[in-house]
mmCIF file with all atom_site columns, C-alpha atoms in Angstrom:
data_model
loop_
_atom_site.group_PDB
_atom_site.id
_atom_site.type_symbol
_atom_site.label_atom_id
_atom_site.label_alt_id
_atom_site.label_comp_id
_atom_site.label_asym_id
_atom_site.label_entity_id
_atom_site.label_seq_id
_atom_site.pdbx_PDB_ins_code
_atom_site.Cartn_x
_atom_site.Cartn_y
_atom_site.Cartn_z
_atom_site.occupancy
_atom_site.B_iso_or_equiv
_atom_site.pdbx_formal_charge
_atom_site.auth_seq_id
_atom_site.auth_comp_id
_atom_site.auth_asym_id
_atom_site.auth_atom_id
_atom_site.pdbx_PDB_model_num
ATOM 1   C CA . MET A 1 1   ? 84.271  117.906 168.032 1.00 56.00 ? 1   MET A CA 1
ATOM 2   C CA . SER A 1 2   ? 85.375  115.962 165.060 1.00 63.00 ? 2   SER A CA 1
ATOM 3   C CA . THR A 1 3   ? 85.325  117.059 161.490 1.00 65.00 ? 3   THR A CA 1
ATOM 4   C CA . ALA A 1 4   ? 83.576  114.899 158.723 1.00 65.00 ? 4   ALA A CA 1
ATOM 5   C CA . SER A 1 5   ? 85.651  113.465 155.801 1.00 64.00 ? 5   SER A CA 1
ATOM 6   C CA . THR A 1 6   ? 85.130  115.418 152.546 1.00 73.00 ? 6   THR A CA 1
ATOM 7   C CA . ARG A 1 7   ? 86.090  112.372 150.405 1.00 72.00 ? 7   ARG A CA 1
ATOM 8   C CA . LEU A 1 8   ? 83.328  111.029 148.304 1.00 66.00 ? 8   LEU A CA 1
ATOM 9   C CA . PRO A 1 9   ? 82.591  107.273 148.634 1.00 67.00 ? 9   PRO A CA 1
ATOM 10  C CA . GLU A 1 10  ? 84.625  105.340 146.149 1.00 68.00 ? 10  GLU A CA 1
ATOM 11  C CA . GLY A 1 11  ? 82.809  103.837 143.109 1.00 65.00 ? 11  GLY A CA 1
ATOM 12  C CA . ARG A 1 12  ? 79.628  105.905 143.758 1.00 69.00 ? 12  ARG A CA 1
ATOM 13  C CA . TYR A 1 13  ? 80.083  108.894 141.377 1.00 67.00 ? 13  TYR A CA 1
ATOM 14  C CA . GLY A 1 14  ? 82.235  107.434 138.543 1.00 65.00 ? 14  GLY A CA 1
ATOM 15  C CA . ARG A 1 15  ? 85.788  108.007 137.770 1.00 64.00 ? 15  ARG A CA 1
ATOM 16  C CA . SER A 1 16  ? 87.693  110.778 139.113 1.00 67.00 ? 16  SER A CA 1
ATOM 17  C CA . ALA A 1 17  ? 89.313  113.480 136.976 1.00 70.00 ? 17  ALA A CA 1
ATOM 18  C CA . ASP A 1 18  ? 92.761  111.907 137.570 1.00 77.00 ? 18  ASP A CA 1
ATOM 19  C CA . GLU A 1 19  ? 91.638  108.536 136.196 1.00 79.00 ? 19  GLU A CA 1
ATOM 20  C CA . ARG A 1 20  ? 90.310  109.990 133.020 1.00 79.00 ? 20  ARG A CA 1
ATOM 21  C CA . ALA A 1 21  ? 93.525  111.985 132.425 1.00 82.00 ? 21  ALA A CA 1
ATOM 22  C CA . ASP A 1 22  ? 95.689  108.790 133.258 1.00 87.00 ? 22  ASP A CA 1
ATOM 23  C CA . ARG A 1 23  ? 93.470  106.933 130.572 1.00 88.00 ? 23  ARG A CA 1
ATOM 24  C CA . THR A 1 24  ? 93.897  109.745 128.029 1.00 90.00 ? 24  THR A CA 1
ATOM 25  C CA . LEU A 1 25  ? 97.620  109.892 128.414 1.00 92.00 ? 25  LEU A CA 1
ATOM 26  C CA . LYS A 1 26  ? 97.883  106.097 127.973 1.00 94.00 ? 26  LYS A CA 1
ATOM 27  C CA . ILE A 1 27  ? 96.092  106.404 124.688 1.00 94.00 ? 27  ILE A CA 1
ATOM 28  C CA . VAL A 1 28  ? 98.058  109.474 123.319 1.00 95.00 ? 28  VAL A CA 1
ATOM 29  C CA . GLY A 1 29  ? 101.320 107.695 124.339 1.00 95.00 ? 29  GLY A CA 1
ATOM 30  C CA . ALA A 1 30  ? 100.250 104.532 122.641 1.00 96.00 ? 30  ALA A CA 1
ATOM 31  C CA . VAL A 1 31  ? 99.454  106.304 119.412 1.00 96.00 ? 31  VAL A CA 1
ATOM 32  C CA . LEU A 1 32  ? 102.722 108.226 119.320 1.00 96.00 ? 32  LEU A CA 1
ATOM 33  C CA . GLY A 1 33  ? 104.665 105.150 120.125 1.00 96.00 ? 33  GLY A CA 1
ATOM 34  C CA . ALA A 1 34  ? 103.038 103.340 117.158 1.00 97.00 ? 34  ALA A CA 1
ATOM 35  C CA . GLY A 1 35  ? 103.727 106.373 114.955 1.00 96.00 ? 35  GLY A CA 1
ATOM 36  C CA . LEU A 1 36  ? 107.312 106.351 115.923 1.00 96.00 ? 36  LEU A CA 1
ATOM 37  C CA . LEU A 1 37  ? 107.662 102.717 115.167 1.00 96.00 ? 37  LEU A CA 1
ATOM 38  C CA . VAL A 1 38  ? 105.947 103.145 111.728 1.00 96.00 ? 38  VAL A CA 1
ATOM 39  C CA . LEU A 1 39  ? 108.542 105.942 110.956 1.00 95.00 ? 39  LEU A CA 1
ATOM 40  C CA . ILE A 1 40  ? 111.473 104.007 112.056 1.00 94.00 ? 40  ILE A CA 1
ATOM 41  C CA . GLY A 1 41  ? 110.298 101.023 109.999 1.00 93.00 ? 41  GLY A CA 1
ATOM 42  C CA . TRP A 1 42  ? 109.793 103.295 106.955 1.00 90.00 ? 42  TRP A CA 1
ATOM 43  C CA . PHE A 1 43  ? 113.305 104.690 107.182 1.00 88.00 ? 43  PHE A CA 1
ATOM 44  C CA . ALA A 1 44  ? 114.935 101.241 107.726 1.00 86.00 ? 44  ALA A CA 1
ATOM 45  C CA . TYR A 1 45  ? 113.092 99.952  104.785 1.00 83.00 ? 45  TYR A CA 1
ATOM 46  C CA . HIS A 1 46  ? 114.199 102.851 102.399 1.00 78.00 ? 46  HIS A CA 1
ATOM 47  C CA . TYR A 1 47  ? 117.850 102.437 103.787 1.00 74.00 ? 47  TYR A CA 1
ATOM 48  C CA . VAL A 1 48  ? 118.133 98.721  103.270 1.00 72.00 ? 48  VAL A CA 1
ATOM 49  C CA . GLY A 1 49  ? 116.003 98.369  100.185 1.00 70.00 ? 49  GLY A CA 1
ATOM 50  C CA . GLY A 1 50  ? 117.018 101.428 98.441  1.00 65.00 ? 50  GLY A CA 1
ATOM 51  C CA . ASN A 1 51  ? 120.750 100.809 98.693  1.00 57.00 ? 51  ASN A CA 1
ATOM 52  C CA . LYS A 1 52  ? 121.140 98.901  95.393  1.00 77.00 ? 52  LYS A CA 1
ATOM 53  C CA . ILE A 1 53  ? 124.844 99.620  94.759  1.00 86.00 ? 53  ILE A CA 1
ATOM 54  C CA . SER A 1 54  ? 127.891 98.317  96.587  1.00 89.00 ? 54  SER A CA 1
ATOM 55  C CA . ALA A 1 55  ? 131.542 98.547  95.596  1.00 92.00 ? 55  ALA A CA 1
ATOM 56  C CA . GLU A 1 56  ? 134.998 97.929  96.976  1.00 94.00 ? 56  GLU A CA 1
ATOM 57  C CA . VAL A 1 57  ? 138.563 98.906  96.107  1.00 95.00 ? 57  VAL A CA 1
ATOM 58  C CA . ILE A 1 58  ? 140.424 95.726  95.001  1.00 95.00 ? 58  ILE A CA 1
ATOM 59  C CA . ALA A 1 59  ? 143.898 97.098  94.706  1.00 95.00 ? 59  ALA A CA 1
ATOM 60  C CA . PHE A 1 60  ? 145.478 100.506 93.689  1.00 95.00 ? 60  PHE A CA 1
ATOM 61  C CA . GLU A 1 61  ? 148.884 101.657 92.376  1.00 95.00 ? 61  GLU A CA 1
ATOM 62  C CA . THR A 1 62  ? 150.435 105.049 93.014  1.00 93.00 ? 62  THR A CA 1
ATOM 63  C CA . SER A 1 63  ? 152.718 107.222 90.951  1.00 92.00 ? 63  SER A CA 1
ATOM 64  C CA . ALA A 1 64  ? 153.897 110.751 91.173  1.00 90.00 ? 64  ALA A CA 1
ATOM 65  C CA . THR A 1 65  ? 150.939 112.180 89.300  1.00 92.00 ? 65  THR A CA 1
ATOM 66  C CA . GLU A 1 66  ? 148.248 109.719 89.380  1.00 94.00 ? 66  GLU A CA 1
ATOM 67  C CA . VAL A 1 67  ? 146.749 106.771 91.430  1.00 94.00 ? 67  VAL A CA 1
ATOM 68  C CA . LYS A 1 68  ? 145.277 103.739 89.395  1.00 95.00 ? 68  LYS A CA 1
ATOM 69  C CA . VAL A 1 69  ? 142.329 102.116 91.348  1.00 95.00 ? 69  VAL A CA 1
ATOM 70  C CA . HIS A 1 70  ? 140.968 98.835  90.575  1.00 96.00 ? 70  HIS A CA 1
ATOM 71  C CA . LEU A 1 71  ? 137.219 99.042  91.568  1.00 95.00 ? 71  LEU A CA 1
ATOM 72  C CA . GLU A 1 72  ? 134.531 96.554  91.535  1.00 95.00 ? 72  GLU A CA 1
ATOM 73  C CA . VAL A 1 73  ? 130.986 97.694  91.581  1.00 94.00 ? 73  VAL A CA 1
ATOM 74  C CA . ARG A 1 74  ? 128.040 95.361  92.194  1.00 92.00 ? 74  ARG A CA 1
ATOM 75  C CA . LYS A 1 75  ? 124.547 96.670  91.459  1.00 90.00 ? 75  LYS A CA 1
ATOM 76  C CA . ASP A 1 76  ? 120.969 95.695  90.285  1.00 85.00 ? 76  ASP A CA 1
ATOM 77  C CA . ALA A 1 77  ? 120.614 95.260  86.543  1.00 84.00 ? 77  ALA A CA 1
ATOM 78  C CA . GLY A 1 78  ? 119.661 98.555  84.884  1.00 83.00 ? 78  GLY A CA 1
ATOM 79  C CA . ALA A 1 79  ? 120.637 100.715 87.899  1.00 85.00 ? 79  ALA A CA 1
ATOM 80  C CA . SER A 1 80  ? 122.801 103.620 87.393  1.00 88.00 ? 80  SER A CA 1
ATOM 81  C CA . GLY A 1 81  ? 124.820 105.876 89.709  1.00 90.00 ? 81  GLY A CA 1
ATOM 82  C CA . TYR A 1 82  ? 128.382 106.865 90.628  1.00 93.00 ? 82  TYR A CA 1
ATOM 83  C CA . CYS A 1 83  ? 131.125 106.179 93.206  1.00 94.00 ? 83  CYS A CA 1
ATOM 84  C CA . THR A 1 84  ? 133.434 108.706 94.655  1.00 95.00 ? 84  THR A CA 1
ATOM 85  C CA . LEU A 1 85  ? 137.074 107.804 95.072  1.00 96.00 ? 85  LEU A CA 1
ATOM 86  C CA . ARG A 1 86  ? 139.860 109.777 96.653  1.00 95.00 ? 86  ARG A CA 1
ATOM 87  C CA . SER A 1 87  ? 143.706 109.797 97.264  1.00 95.00 ? 87  SER A CA 1
ATOM 88  C CA . GLN A 1 88  ? 145.420 111.236 100.201 1.00 95.00 ? 88  GLN A CA 1
ATOM 89  C CA . ALA A 1 89  ? 149.163 112.171 100.564 1.00 94.00 ? 89  ALA A CA 1
ATOM 90  C CA . GLU A 1 90  ? 151.126 110.795 103.403 1.00 92.00 ? 90  GLU A CA 1
ATOM 91  C CA . ASP A 1 91  ? 150.418 113.892 105.666 1.00 93.00 ? 91  ASP A CA 1
ATOM 92  C CA . GLY A 1 92  ? 146.540 113.194 105.038 1.00 92.00 ? 92  GLY A CA 1
ATOM 93  C CA . ALA A 1 93  ? 145.894 116.011 102.690 1.00 94.00 ? 93  ALA A CA 1
ATOM 94  C CA . GLU A 1 94  ? 143.539 115.161 99.896  1.00 95.00 ? 94  GLU A CA 1
ATOM 95  C CA . VAL A 1 95  ? 145.494 115.141 96.470  1.00 95.00 ? 95  VAL A CA 1
ATOM 96  C CA . GLY A 1 96  ? 142.844 113.682 94.153  1.00 94.00 ? 96  GLY A CA 1
ATOM 97  C CA . ARG A 1 97  ? 139.274 113.058 93.921  1.00 95.00 ? 97  ARG A CA 1
ATOM 98  C CA . ARG A 1 98  ? 136.992 111.489 91.072  1.00 95.00 ? 98  ARG A CA 1
ATOM 99  C CA . ASP A 1 99  ? 133.481 110.316 90.406  1.00 95.00 ? 99  ASP A CA 1
ATOM 100 C CA . PHE A 1 100 ? 133.182 107.151 88.423  1.00 93.00 ? 100 PHE A CA 1
ATOM 101 C CA . HIS A 1 101 ? 129.779 107.158 86.679  1.00 94.00 ? 101 HIS A CA 1
ATOM 102 C CA . PHE A 1 102 ? 128.197 103.770 85.400  1.00 91.00 ? 102 PHE A CA 1
ATOM 103 C CA . ASP A 1 103 ? 125.038 102.470 84.055  1.00 88.00 ? 103 ASP A CA 1
ATOM 104 C CA . GLY A 1 104 ? 123.702 99.477  82.030  1.00 84.00 ? 104 GLY A CA 1
ATOM 105 C CA . ASP A 1 105 ? 122.384 96.034  82.562  1.00 88.00 ? 105 ASP A CA 1
ATOM 106 C CA . ALA A 1 106 ? 125.564 94.393  83.968  1.00 88.00 ? 106 ALA A CA 1
ATOM 107 C CA . THR A 1 107 ? 125.262 93.523  87.578  1.00 90.00 ? 107 THR A CA 1
ATOM 108 C CA . ARG A 1 108 ? 129.006 93.568  88.211  1.00 93.00 ? 108 ARG A CA 1
ATOM 109 C CA . ILE A 1 109 ? 131.486 96.132  86.815  1.00 92.00 ? 109 ILE A CA 1
ATOM 110 C CA . ASP A 1 110 ? 135.376 95.577  87.105  1.00 94.00 ? 110 ASP A CA 1
ATOM 111 C CA . LYS A 1 111 ? 137.173 98.756  86.122  1.00 93.00 ? 111 LYS A CA 1
ATOM 112 C CA . VAL A 1 112 ? 140.538 100.444 86.678  1.00 94.00 ? 112 VAL A CA 1
ATOM 113 C CA . VAL A 1 113 ? 139.949 104.071 87.375  1.00 94.00 ? 113 VAL A CA 1
ATOM 114 C CA . THR A 1 114 ? 142.744 106.697 87.116  1.00 94.00 ? 114 THR A CA 1
ATOM 115 C CA . LEU A 1 115 ? 142.674 109.634 89.606  1.00 93.00 ? 115 LEU A CA 1
ATOM 116 C CA . ARG A 1 116 ? 145.026 112.537 88.695  1.00 94.00 ? 116 ARG A CA 1
ATOM 117 C CA . THR A 1 117 ? 146.821 113.871 91.861  1.00 94.00 ? 117 THR A CA 1
ATOM 118 C CA . THR A 1 118 ? 148.364 117.136 92.577  1.00 94.00 ? 118 THR A CA 1
ATOM 119 C CA . SER A 1 119 ? 151.231 115.331 94.434  1.00 93.00 ? 119 SER A CA 1
ATOM 120 C CA . ARG A 1 120 ? 152.254 111.819 95.258  1.00 93.00 ? 120 ARG A CA 1
ATOM 121 C CA . GLY A 1 121 ? 149.155 109.936 96.663  1.00 92.00 ? 121 GLY A CA 1
ATOM 122 C CA . THR A 1 122 ? 149.630 107.171 99.069  1.00 93.00 ? 122 THR A CA 1
ATOM 123 C CA . THR A 1 123 ? 146.045 105.921 99.507  1.00 93.00 ? 123 THR A CA 1
ATOM 124 C CA . ALA A 1 124 ? 142.919 105.172 97.501  1.00 93.00 ? 124 ALA A CA 1
ATOM 125 C CA . GLU A 1 125 ? 139.776 105.241 99.295  1.00 95.00 ? 125 GLU A CA 1
ATOM 126 C CA . LEU A 1 126 ? 136.083 104.715 98.174  1.00 95.00 ? 126 LEU A CA 1
ATOM 127 C CA . LEU A 1 127 ? 134.034 107.467 99.804  1.00 94.00 ? 127 LEU A CA 1
ATOM 128 C CA . GLY A 1 128 ? 130.764 105.873 98.763  1.00 91.00 ? 128 GLY A CA 1
ATOM 129 C CA . CYS A 1 129 ? 128.433 105.044 95.929  1.00 90.00 ? 129 CYS A CA 1
ATOM 130 C CA . HIS A 1 130 ? 124.905 106.613 95.063  1.00 88.00 ? 130 HIS A CA 1
ATOM 131 C CA . ALA A 1 131 ? 122.202 105.733 92.638  1.00 85.00 ? 131 ALA A CA 1
ATOM 132 C CA . ASN A 1 132 ? 121.004 108.288 90.186  1.00 82.00 ? 132 ASN A CA 1
#
């Protein structure tokens, strides 16, 4: 005696539950992927487009109680903000830190900033600049 197959004939009764679930998962995955791309694009736009200030240390001169830093800041006209500078001793300990604030319509600021130090500083480092 043989047993009859319990499978339904293909195509006769519509899609199976597995095929419907697969299609739903594909749609959900596509929507989530598109949302992730939009989010990454938004962050990238604000990171690149929102960064209106750049600066660099041109030179520095050290002494026993201070470090004079020649700083050049480039910014959009009318932008205001601050740059943080620091000096370290030979052993790596931080001996001085200062925020240099700026504003106005100039697009380039060339300034010598003095950092008071607790001991002899051997470096002058620009930690970063931020818009207000």
